[in-house]
Coordinates of C-alpha atoms in Angstrom, one line a residue:
M1 CA 121.4 119.4 84.1
E2 CA 121.3 118.8 80.4
Y3 CA 118.7 116.3 79.0
D4 CA 117.6 114.9 75.7
L5 CA 113.8 115.1 74.8
V6 CA 111.6 112.6 72.9
K7 CA 108.0 113.2 72.1
E8 CA 105.9 110.1 71.4
I9 CA 102.2 110.0 70.3
P10 CA 100.7 106.7 71.0
E11 CA 98.4 105.4 68.3
N12 CA 96.3 103.3 70.5
I13 CA 95.4 105.6 73.2
N14 CA 93.6 108.9 71.8
V15 CA 94.2 111.1 74.8
K16 CA 97.8 110.5 75.9
I17 CA 101.2 112.0 74.9
N18 CA 104.6 110.5 75.9
F19 CA 107.4 113.1 76.8
F20 CA 110.6 111.3 77.9
F21 CA 113.5 113.5 79.3
T22 CA 116.5 111.7 79.3
L23 CA 118.9 113.4 81.8
K24 CA 122.6 113.6 81.4
N25 CA 124.7 112.7 84.6
P26 CA 121.5 113.0 86.6
S27 CA 121.8 113.8 90.5
P28 CA 119.6 111.8 93.0
N29 CA 118.3 115.1 94.3
F30 CA 116.9 117.8 91.9
T31 CA 114.0 120.0 90.8
A32 CA 112.3 119.5 87.8
T33 CA 110.4 122.5 86.3
I34 CA 108.5 121.6 83.0
T35 CA 106.2 123.9 80.9
F36 CA 104.1 123.0 78.0
K37 CA 102.9 125.6 75.5
W38 CA 100.0 125.5 72.9
V39 CA 97.0 128.0 71.6
N40 CA 93.8 127.6 73.2
A41 CA 90.4 127.5 71.8
E42 CA 90.1 131.3 72.1
G43 CA 93.2 131.6 70.0
V44 CA 95.3 132.8 72.9
D45 CA 98.8 131.4 73.9
D46 CA 98.4 129.0 76.7
S47 CA 100.8 127.2 79.2
Y48 CA 100.8 124.7 81.8
T49 CA 103.7 124.4 84.3
G50 CA 104.5 121.3 86.8
I51 CA 107.2 121.2 89.3
F52 CA 108.4 118.0 90.6
V53 CA 111.0 117.6 93.7
I54 CA 113.0 114.6 93.5
K55 CA 115.0 113.4 96.8
N56 CA 117.2 110.2 96.7
N57 CA 115.9 109.4 93.4
K58 CA 112.1 109.5 94.2
I59 CA 109.4 112.1 93.7
I60 CA 108.5 113.4 97.1
S61 CA 106.4 116.4 96.0
R62 CA 104.6 117.5 92.7
S63 CA 102.7 120.9 92.0
G64 CA 100.7 122.1 89.2
P65 CA 97.2 123.7 88.8
S66 CA 93.9 122.0 87.9
K67 CA 93.2 123.2 84.6
I68 CA 90.9 122.5 81.4
I69 CA 93.0 122.4 78.4
T70 CA 91.5 123.2 75.0
F71 CA 93.0 123.8 71.5
L72 CA 92.2 126.1 68.6
G73 CA 89.8 124.3 66.3
V74 CA 89.4 121.3 68.3
S75 CA 86.1 120.6 70.1
G76 CA 85.9 119.7 73.9
G77 CA 88.6 119.7 76.5
I78 CA 90.3 117.8 79.3
G79 CA 90.6 118.9 82.8
G80 CA 92.5 117.8 85.7
R81 CA 95.8 118.2 87.5
Q82 CA 98.3 117.0 85.0
T83 CA 101.2 116.5 87.5
Q84 CA 99.7 113.3 88.7
Y85 CA 100.9 111.7 85.3
G86 CA 104.7 112.3 85.9
Y87 CA 107.1 109.4 86.6
Y88 CA 110.8 109.2 87.3
N89 CA 113.0 106.2 86.5
A90 CA 116.4 106.5 88.4
N91 CA 117.9 103.5 86.9
D92 CA 117.7 104.7 83.3
G93 CA 117.7 108.6 84.4
I94 CA 114.5 109.1 82.5
F95 CA 111.7 111.6 83.6
Q96 CA 108.5 110.8 81.7
W97 CA 105.6 112.9 81.7
V98 CA 102.0 111.5 80.1
P99 CA 99.4 114.3 80.0
S100 CA 96.0 113.7 79.1
I101 CA 95.1 115.8 76.1
T102 CA 92.0 116.1 73.7
E103 CA 92.1 114.0 70.7
G104 CA 93.4 116.6 67.7
G105 CA 95.5 118.8 69.9
R106 CA 98.4 116.5 70.6
E107 CA 100.4 117.9 67.8
A108 CA 100.1 121.5 68.9
F109 CA 100.9 120.4 72.7
N110 CA 104.8 120.9 73.2
V111 CA 107.6 121.6 75.7
D112 CA 108.6 125.4 76.4
F113 CA 112.3 124.9 76.5
E114 CA 112.9 128.4 77.8
R115 CA 110.7 127.6 81.0
T116 CA 111.8 123.9 81.4
S117 CA 114.9 123.0 83.5
F118 CA 116.3 120.3 85.6
V119 CA 118.3 121.9 88.6
E120 CA 120.2 119.8 91.0
N121 CA 119.5 120.5 94.7
V122 CA 122.9 119.6 96.3
L123 CA 125.8 122.1 96.6
Y124 CA 128.9 120.4 94.7
G125 CA 126.8 118.1 92.9
H126 CA 127.5 114.5 92.1
D127 CA 129.9 115.4 89.2
L128 CA 132.6 116.6 91.6
Y129 CA 132.5 113.5 94.2
D130 CA 135.6 112.0 92.8
Y131 CA 137.5 115.3 93.3
A132 CA 139.5 116.9 96.4
L133 CA 140.0 120.2 97.3
K134 CA 143.7 121.4 96.6
A135 CA 144.1 122.4 100.4
D136 CA 143.3 118.8 101.2
I137 CA 146.4 117.3 99.3
P138 CA 149.5 117.0 101.6
S139 CA 153.1 118.5 100.5
I140 CA 155.5 116.2 99.5
P141 CA 159.0 116.8 101.1
D142 CA 161.7 117.6 98.6
D143 CA 164.7 116.5 101.0
L144 CA 163.5 113.1 101.9
V145 CA 167.2 111.8 102.1
N146 CA 170.3 113.9 102.3
N147 CA 173.7 113.3 103.1
E148 CA 173.3 114.7 106.7
T149 CA 170.4 112.4 107.6
L150 CA 171.9 109.5 106.1
T151 CA 175.3 109.8 107.8
T152 CA 173.4 110.3 111.1
T153 CA 171.2 107.1 110.5
L154 CA 174.3 104.8 109.6
N155 CA 176.1 105.9 112.8
D156 CA 175.1 102.9 114.7
Y157 CA 176.1 100.5 112.0
A158 CA 179.8 99.0 111.3
T159 CA 181.1 98.0 107.9
K160 CA 182.0 94.4 107.0
E161 CA 186.0 95.5 107.1
E162 CA 185.4 96.6 110.6
L163 CA 184.1 93.4 111.9
S164 CA 187.0 90.6 112.7
N165 CA 184.7 87.6 113.8
I166 CA 181.7 87.3 111.6
P167 CA 180.0 83.9 112.1
T168 CA 179.3 81.4 109.3
I169 CA 175.4 81.1 108.4
P170 CA 174.2 77.4 107.8
T171 CA 173.2 77.0 104.3
D172 CA 170.7 73.9 105.2
L173 CA 168.8 75.0 108.4
I174 CA 165.7 73.7 106.6
N175 CA 165.9 70.9 104.0
N176 CA 163.4 69.2 102.0
E177 CA 163.1 66.2 104.6
T178 CA 162.8 68.3 107.7
L179 CA 160.3 70.4 105.8
T180 CA 158.0 67.4 104.7
N181 CA 158.0 66.0 108.2
T182 CA 157.2 69.3 109.6
L183 CA 154.2 70.0 107.1
N184 CA 152.6 66.4 107.4
D185 CA 149.7 67.6 109.7
Y186 CA 149.0 70.8 107.5
V187 CA 147.1 71.2 104.2
L188 CA 147.5 73.8 101.6
K189 CA 145.2 76.7 101.7
A190 CA 143.7 75.8 98.5
D191 CA 142.6 72.3 99.7
I192 CA 140.3 73.9 102.3
P193 CA 136.8 74.0 100.9
T194 CA 134.9 77.2 100.8
D195 CA 131.5 76.3 99.2
Y196 CA 130.1 74.5 102.1
I197 CA 126.8 75.5 103.7
K198 CA 126.7 75.4 107.8
T199 CA 124.2 73.1 109.2
N200 CA 123.8 75.4 112.2
G201 CA 123.5 79.0 112.6
N202 CA 122.4 81.6 109.8
N203 CA 123.6 81.5 106.3
N204 CA 123.8 83.9 103.3
I205 CA 123.8 82.6 99.7
N206 CA 125.0 85.2 97.1
G207 CA 123.9 83.4 93.9
T208 CA 121.6 80.7 92.7
L209 CA 120.6 77.6 94.9
T210 CA 119.7 74.6 92.9
I211 CA 118.6 71.4 94.8
T212 CA 118.6 68.2 92.6
S213 CA 117.2 65.1 93.9
S214 CA 116.5 61.5 92.6
F215 CA 112.9 60.5 92.7
P216 CA 112.5 57.2 94.4
S217 CA 110.7 54.7 92.2
N218 CA 108.7 53.4 95.2
Q219 CA 107.2 56.7 96.2
D220 CA 104.1 58.5 94.5
Y221 CA 105.6 61.9 95.6
H222 CA 108.7 63.2 97.1
H223 CA 109.7 66.2 99.1
I224 CA 113.2 67.5 98.2
A225 CA 113.2 70.6 100.7
H226 CA 111.5 70.9 104.2
I227 CA 111.1 74.1 106.3
I228 CA 110.0 72.8 109.5
A229 CA 109.3 74.9 112.8
P230 CA 108.5 72.4 115.6
I231 CA 108.1 74.8 118.4
L232 CA 105.1 76.8 116.8
T233 CA 102.2 77.4 119.1
D234 CA 98.7 78.4 118.2
G235 CA 98.5 81.7 116.1
Q236 CA 102.1 81.7 115.2
L237 CA 103.6 81.3 111.5
V238 CA 106.4 80.1 109.8
S239 CA 107.0 81.7 106.2
L240 CA 108.9 81.6 102.9
Q241 CA 109.7 85.0 101.4
I242 CA 110.3 85.3 97.6
G243 CA 110.7 88.7 95.9
K244 CA 113.2 91.6 95.2
E245 CA 113.6 92.9 98.8
R246 CA 112.1 92.8 102.2
N247 CA 109.7 96.0 101.6
T248 CA 105.9 96.8 101.2
E249 CA 104.8 94.8 98.2
K250 CA 108.3 93.9 97.2
A251 CA 107.8 90.3 97.9
I252 CA 105.2 87.5 98.5
I253 CA 105.2 85.3 101.5
F254 CA 103.9 81.7 101.9
S255 CA 103.2 80.9 105.5
Y256 CA 101.8 78.2 107.5
K257 CA 99.8 79.3 110.7
E258 CA 99.4 76.9 113.6
P259 CA 97.3 75.1 113.8
G260 CA 96.4 73.8 110.2
E261 CA 96.1 77.0 108.0
G262 CA 98.1 78.2 105.0
H263 CA 98.4 81.9 103.9
L264 CA 99.4 83.7 100.7
T265 CA 100.1 87.5 100.8
L266 CA 102.3 90.4 99.5
Y267 CA 105.0 91.7 102.1
N268 CA 103.4 94.0 104.6
K269 CA 99.9 93.7 103.3
A270 CA 96.7 91.8 104.3
D271 CA 96.2 88.2 103.3
S272 CA 95.4 87.5 99.8
I273 CA 94.4 83.6 100.4
I274 CA 93.9 81.7 103.6
F275 CA 93.1 78.1 103.1
N276 CA 93.0 74.9 105.3
S277 CA 91.8 71.3 104.7
S278 CA 88.3 72.1 104.1
S279 CA 88.1 75.5 102.5
V280 CA 89.9 78.4 100.6
K281 CA 89.1 82.1 101.4
L282 CA 89.8 84.7 98.8
C283 CA 90.6 87.8 100.7
Q284 CA 90.9 90.4 97.9
P285 CA 88.9 91.3 95.0
T286 CA 89.3 88.7 92.4
T287 CA 89.4 88.8 88.6
I288 CA 88.7 85.8 86.7
N289 CA 90.1 86.0 83.0
G290 CA 89.1 82.6 81.8
N291 CA 86.2 80.2 82.3
L292 CA 84.9 79.4 85.8
T293 CA 83.5 75.8 86.3
V294 CA 81.6 75.2 89.5
N295 CA 80.7 71.5 90.4
G296 CA 79.3 72.5 93.7
T297 CA 76.9 75.2 95.3
I298 CA 77.6 78.8 95.0
T299 CA 76.7 80.2 98.4
G300 CA 76.8 83.9 99.3
T301 CA 77.7 85.0 102.8
Q302 CA 75.0 87.8 102.7
S303 CA 71.9 88.4 101.0
N304 CA 72.3 92.0 100.4
T305 CA 74.5 91.9 97.4
T306 CA 75.0 95.0 95.3
I307 CA 75.6 94.5 91.6
T308 CA 78.2 96.8 90.4
H309 CA 80.3 97.4 87.2
Y310 CA 83.9 98.6 86.7
S311 CA 84.0 100.9 83.6
P312 CA 86.6 103.4 82.0
I313 CA 85.9 107.2 82.1
E314 CA 85.4 108.6 78.4
Q315 CA 88.0 111.2 78.8
S316 CA 87.1 113.2 75.7
V317 CA 84.0 114.3 77.2
S318 CA 84.7 114.1 81.1
S319 CA 87.3 114.4 83.6
I320 CA 87.7 112.2 86.7
N321 CA 87.1 115.3 88.8
D322 CA 83.4 115.5 87.2
F323 CA 82.4 112.3 89.1
I324 CA 80.9 112.3 92.5
I325 CA 80.3 109.4 94.8
G326 CA 76.2 108.8 95.0
G327 CA 75.7 110.7 91.7
P328 CA 74.3 109.6 88.4
I329 CA 76.6 108.6 85.5
Y330 CA 75.6 108.1 81.9
M331 CA 77.0 105.9 78.9
S332 CA 79.1 107.6 76.4
G333 CA 78.2 105.3 73.2
K334 CA 81.6 103.6 73.2
V335 CA 82.3 100.1 74.7
Y336 CA 85.7 98.6 75.9
K337 CA 87.4 95.4 77.2
Q338 CA 89.7 95.4 80.0
T339 CA 93.1 93.6 79.2
N340 CA 96.6 93.2 80.8
E341 CA 97.5 96.3 78.6
G342 CA 94.6 98.3 80.1
W343 CA 91.0 99.3 78.5
Q344 CA 91.1 98.4 74.7
P345 CA 88.1 99.3 72.5
S346 CA 85.9 96.3 71.9
T347 CA 86.0 94.7 68.5
I348 CA 83.6 92.3 66.8
N349 CA 85.4 89.3 68.4
D350 CA 84.7 90.5 71.8
T351 CA 81.5 88.9 72.3
T352 CA 81.4 89.1 76.1
D353 CA 82.7 91.4 78.9
C354 CA 82.2 94.7 76.8
I355 CA 81.6 97.6 79.2
C356 CA 80.4 101.0 78.2
S357 CA 82.6 104.0 79.0
V358 CA 81.0 106.7 81.0
K359 CA 80.5 110.5 81.4
S360 CA 79.2 112.6 84.3
K361 CA 76.3 114.3 82.2
G362 CA 73.7 113.0 79.8
K363 CA 70.3 112.5 78.8
W364 CA 67.6 110.2 80.2
N365 CA 68.1 107.4 77.8
E366 CA 71.9 107.3 78.4
Y367 CA 71.5 106.8 82.2
V368 CA 73.2 103.5 83.4
G369 CA 73.6 103.7 87.3
I370 CA 74.9 105.5 90.5
C371 CA 78.5 106.1 91.1
V372 CA 79.8 103.9 94.3
G373 CA 83.6 104.0 93.6
I374 CA 86.3 106.1 91.9
D375 CA 89.6 104.7 90.8
E376 CA 92.0 107.7 90.0
D377 CA 95.0 105.8 89.3
N378 CA 93.2 103.8 86.4
Y379 CA 90.8 106.6 85.3
S380 CA 87.8 104.3 85.9
I381 CA 84.4 104.4 87.8
I382 CA 82.3 101.6 89.9
F383 CA 78.8 102.1 89.3
A384 CA 75.9 100.3 90.8
T385 CA 72.7 99.2 89.0
H386 CA 70.7 96.8 91.5
G387 CA 70.9 96.0 95.0
D388 CA 71.8 98.3 98.1
Y389 CA 73.6 101.6 97.6
M390 CA 74.0 105.3 98.3
V391 CA 72.7 108.1 96.5
K392 CA 73.8 111.9 97.0
V393 CA 71.1 114.7 96.9
N394 CA 70.9 118.5 98.0
D395 CA 68.7 118.0 100.8
T396 CA 67.4 114.7 102.2
S397 CA 64.7 116.4 104.2
L398 CA 62.8 116.5 100.9
Y399 CA 62.3 112.8 100.7
S400 CA 60.9 110.1 103.1
V401 CA 61.7 106.4 103.8
G402 CA 59.7 104.2 101.4
D403 CA 59.7 106.9 98.5
E404 CA 60.6 105.4 95.1
I405 CA 62.8 107.8 93.4
F406 CA 63.9 108.6 89.7
I407 CA 66.3 111.0 88.0
D408 CA 64.8 113.7 85.8
D409 CA 66.3 115.5 82.6
D410 CA 67.5 118.4 85.2
N411 CA 69.6 115.6 87.3
V412 CA 67.4 116.0 89.8
L413 CA 66.0 113.1 91.9
K414 CA 62.2 113.1 92.1
I415 CA 59.6 111.1 93.8
L416 CA 57.1 108.8 92.1
S417 CA 53.6 109.0 93.5
G418 CA 51.1 106.3 93.6
N419 CA 49.4 108.0 90.5
T420 CA 52.5 108.4 88.6
A421 CA 51.8 106.7 85.1
I422 CA 55.0 104.4 84.5
T423 CA 56.4 105.3 81.1
S424 CA 59.4 104.0 79.5
K425 CA 61.3 107.0 80.3
I426 CA 60.6 106.8 83.9
Q427 CA 61.3 102.9 84.0
R428 CA 64.7 103.5 82.6
T429 CA 65.6 106.3 85.2
I430 CA 64.1 104.7 88.4
I431 CA 67.2 104.7 91.0
G432 CA 65.1 102.8 93.8
I433 CA 63.4 102.9 97.0
I434 CA 64.7 105.0 99.9
T435 CA 65.5 102.7 102.8
A436 CA 67.1 105.1 105.2
K437 CA 68.3 108.7 105.2
I438 CA 72.1 108.8 106.5
N439 CA 72.7 112.5 106.8
D440 CA 71.5 115.7 105.0
K441 CA 73.2 114.7 101.9
F442 CA 73.2 110.8 101.5
M443 CA 70.3 108.2 101.4
S444 CA 70.4 104.6 101.1
V445 CA 68.3 103.0 98.3
F446 CA 67.4 99.4 97.4
K447 CA 66.5 98.5 93.6
S448 CA 65.4 94.9 92.9

C-alpha cells in the first residue's frame, strides 16, 4: 500500500519524534514493516526495524528488538523496545510511531524507505470488493422475442374484429360520492403519526432526546425524569449507562443498589465511587488538582501508611528497563509538574507540586528513595521515602530482623552497627529497619 510520510519533531518534548504514515486506500488487515536508519556513536551505519500486524483495524502483534540507540557526536543513549510506541488510527488511516531518541539525534534519525512497507494480508484486497468475475456475469439472450415465439404466444387470443358481442364497460363504476362514503372510516397514510414512543415494551431512539418541563412555582425541586425498578431485592442494581458503546471502558454507569447505595463506575470495571446517606467511598487512586478543604477529621483506616511519590523518568540518562522493584533511585537534577498534557518542566510559577525526575544510578547525595512501582505507559516511577515497603538485595541471609540498613556508594545495602558514627552521608542514605525477610531476595523495612 502507498503512503505519505510526515516527520514531526516536537519542541516541548526533548526525546520524542512523531512519524505519521498516512495510508492510501488502507486495508483492515495488513503488515507494517518500518525501518529507521542513522549513524551511531561509533560512526557505523545503524538501523532499527519494527513489525506490526494489523487485523480488523487493530494492532494484534508488534515485534522489534530491545536496543540502545546512540548517535555520532551525541552523548548518552536511550534503550528499550521502541515498538511499544506504535499506534494505528483506522478512522483516518494513519499509522503513528513515536520513538524515544536522545536529544541531539532526532534530525539524524530517519525512515529507510527501501526497507519500509505496508503490505495487505488479504488475497484480492479491499480495492476489488466492488468488482465481479467475468464468469459470474450472466449472458443476455439475443432473441428475446422473434416472429415465431410471438405468433405462438398470441394463438390463444382473438382480434377485436373476430368478436361479435363485446360488452360495454360502465364509465362510473366508482364516483366521487360512493368513494367518499367508502373512505369515511379511513385516514391517509400521511396522517398516521410515526414519532411516538411506546409506553410498553422496548424503544430505540436514533437521535437526540430532549425533555422540557416547566418548573412548578410552589416546589423547591422538580424531578423531570424517573427510572424506577420497584421489584429490586437486596443486592440488585438498576443503572443508567452513558457512553460511546456497551464495551469495556467505553461508557460510564450510574447505579442504585438496594438497599440505599449509589455507585459510579466505568463499563465492565470495578466501582470508582460508592456512596450512601452517611458516607462516600473513593475506590480508585484519586488526584485532586485544586484546593482541598476539610471541615471534619481526616481518619486513616490503617496506621501503617507508606509515603510514596510519583515521578517521571529522566529519559536522557535512564531507560524504564533500568529500574527494578525494591531498588534505589536517584534524583536527576531536574523537576517537573504533572499537567493534563503530561509531565512539563517546572517554572518559577510552579511554587508547589514540583517533583524531581529520577534515574537508576547516582551518588549518595542524589539518593531519594526505593522504587515500589513502575508505570510503563507513562514512563514514570513510584518511589517510597517513609513507612513500610520492600527492598531487594542479592542475599537476605546476610541480614537480620532489626538491622538498620543504608546504601553505600557501590549500591550495596550495608548494616549500621551500634558503634557506627552517624554522618550526614549515612543519615541521607538510611533505608530503614528490617522488619521481615520475605524470601532470599526481598526484605520488608520500616522508616519513620
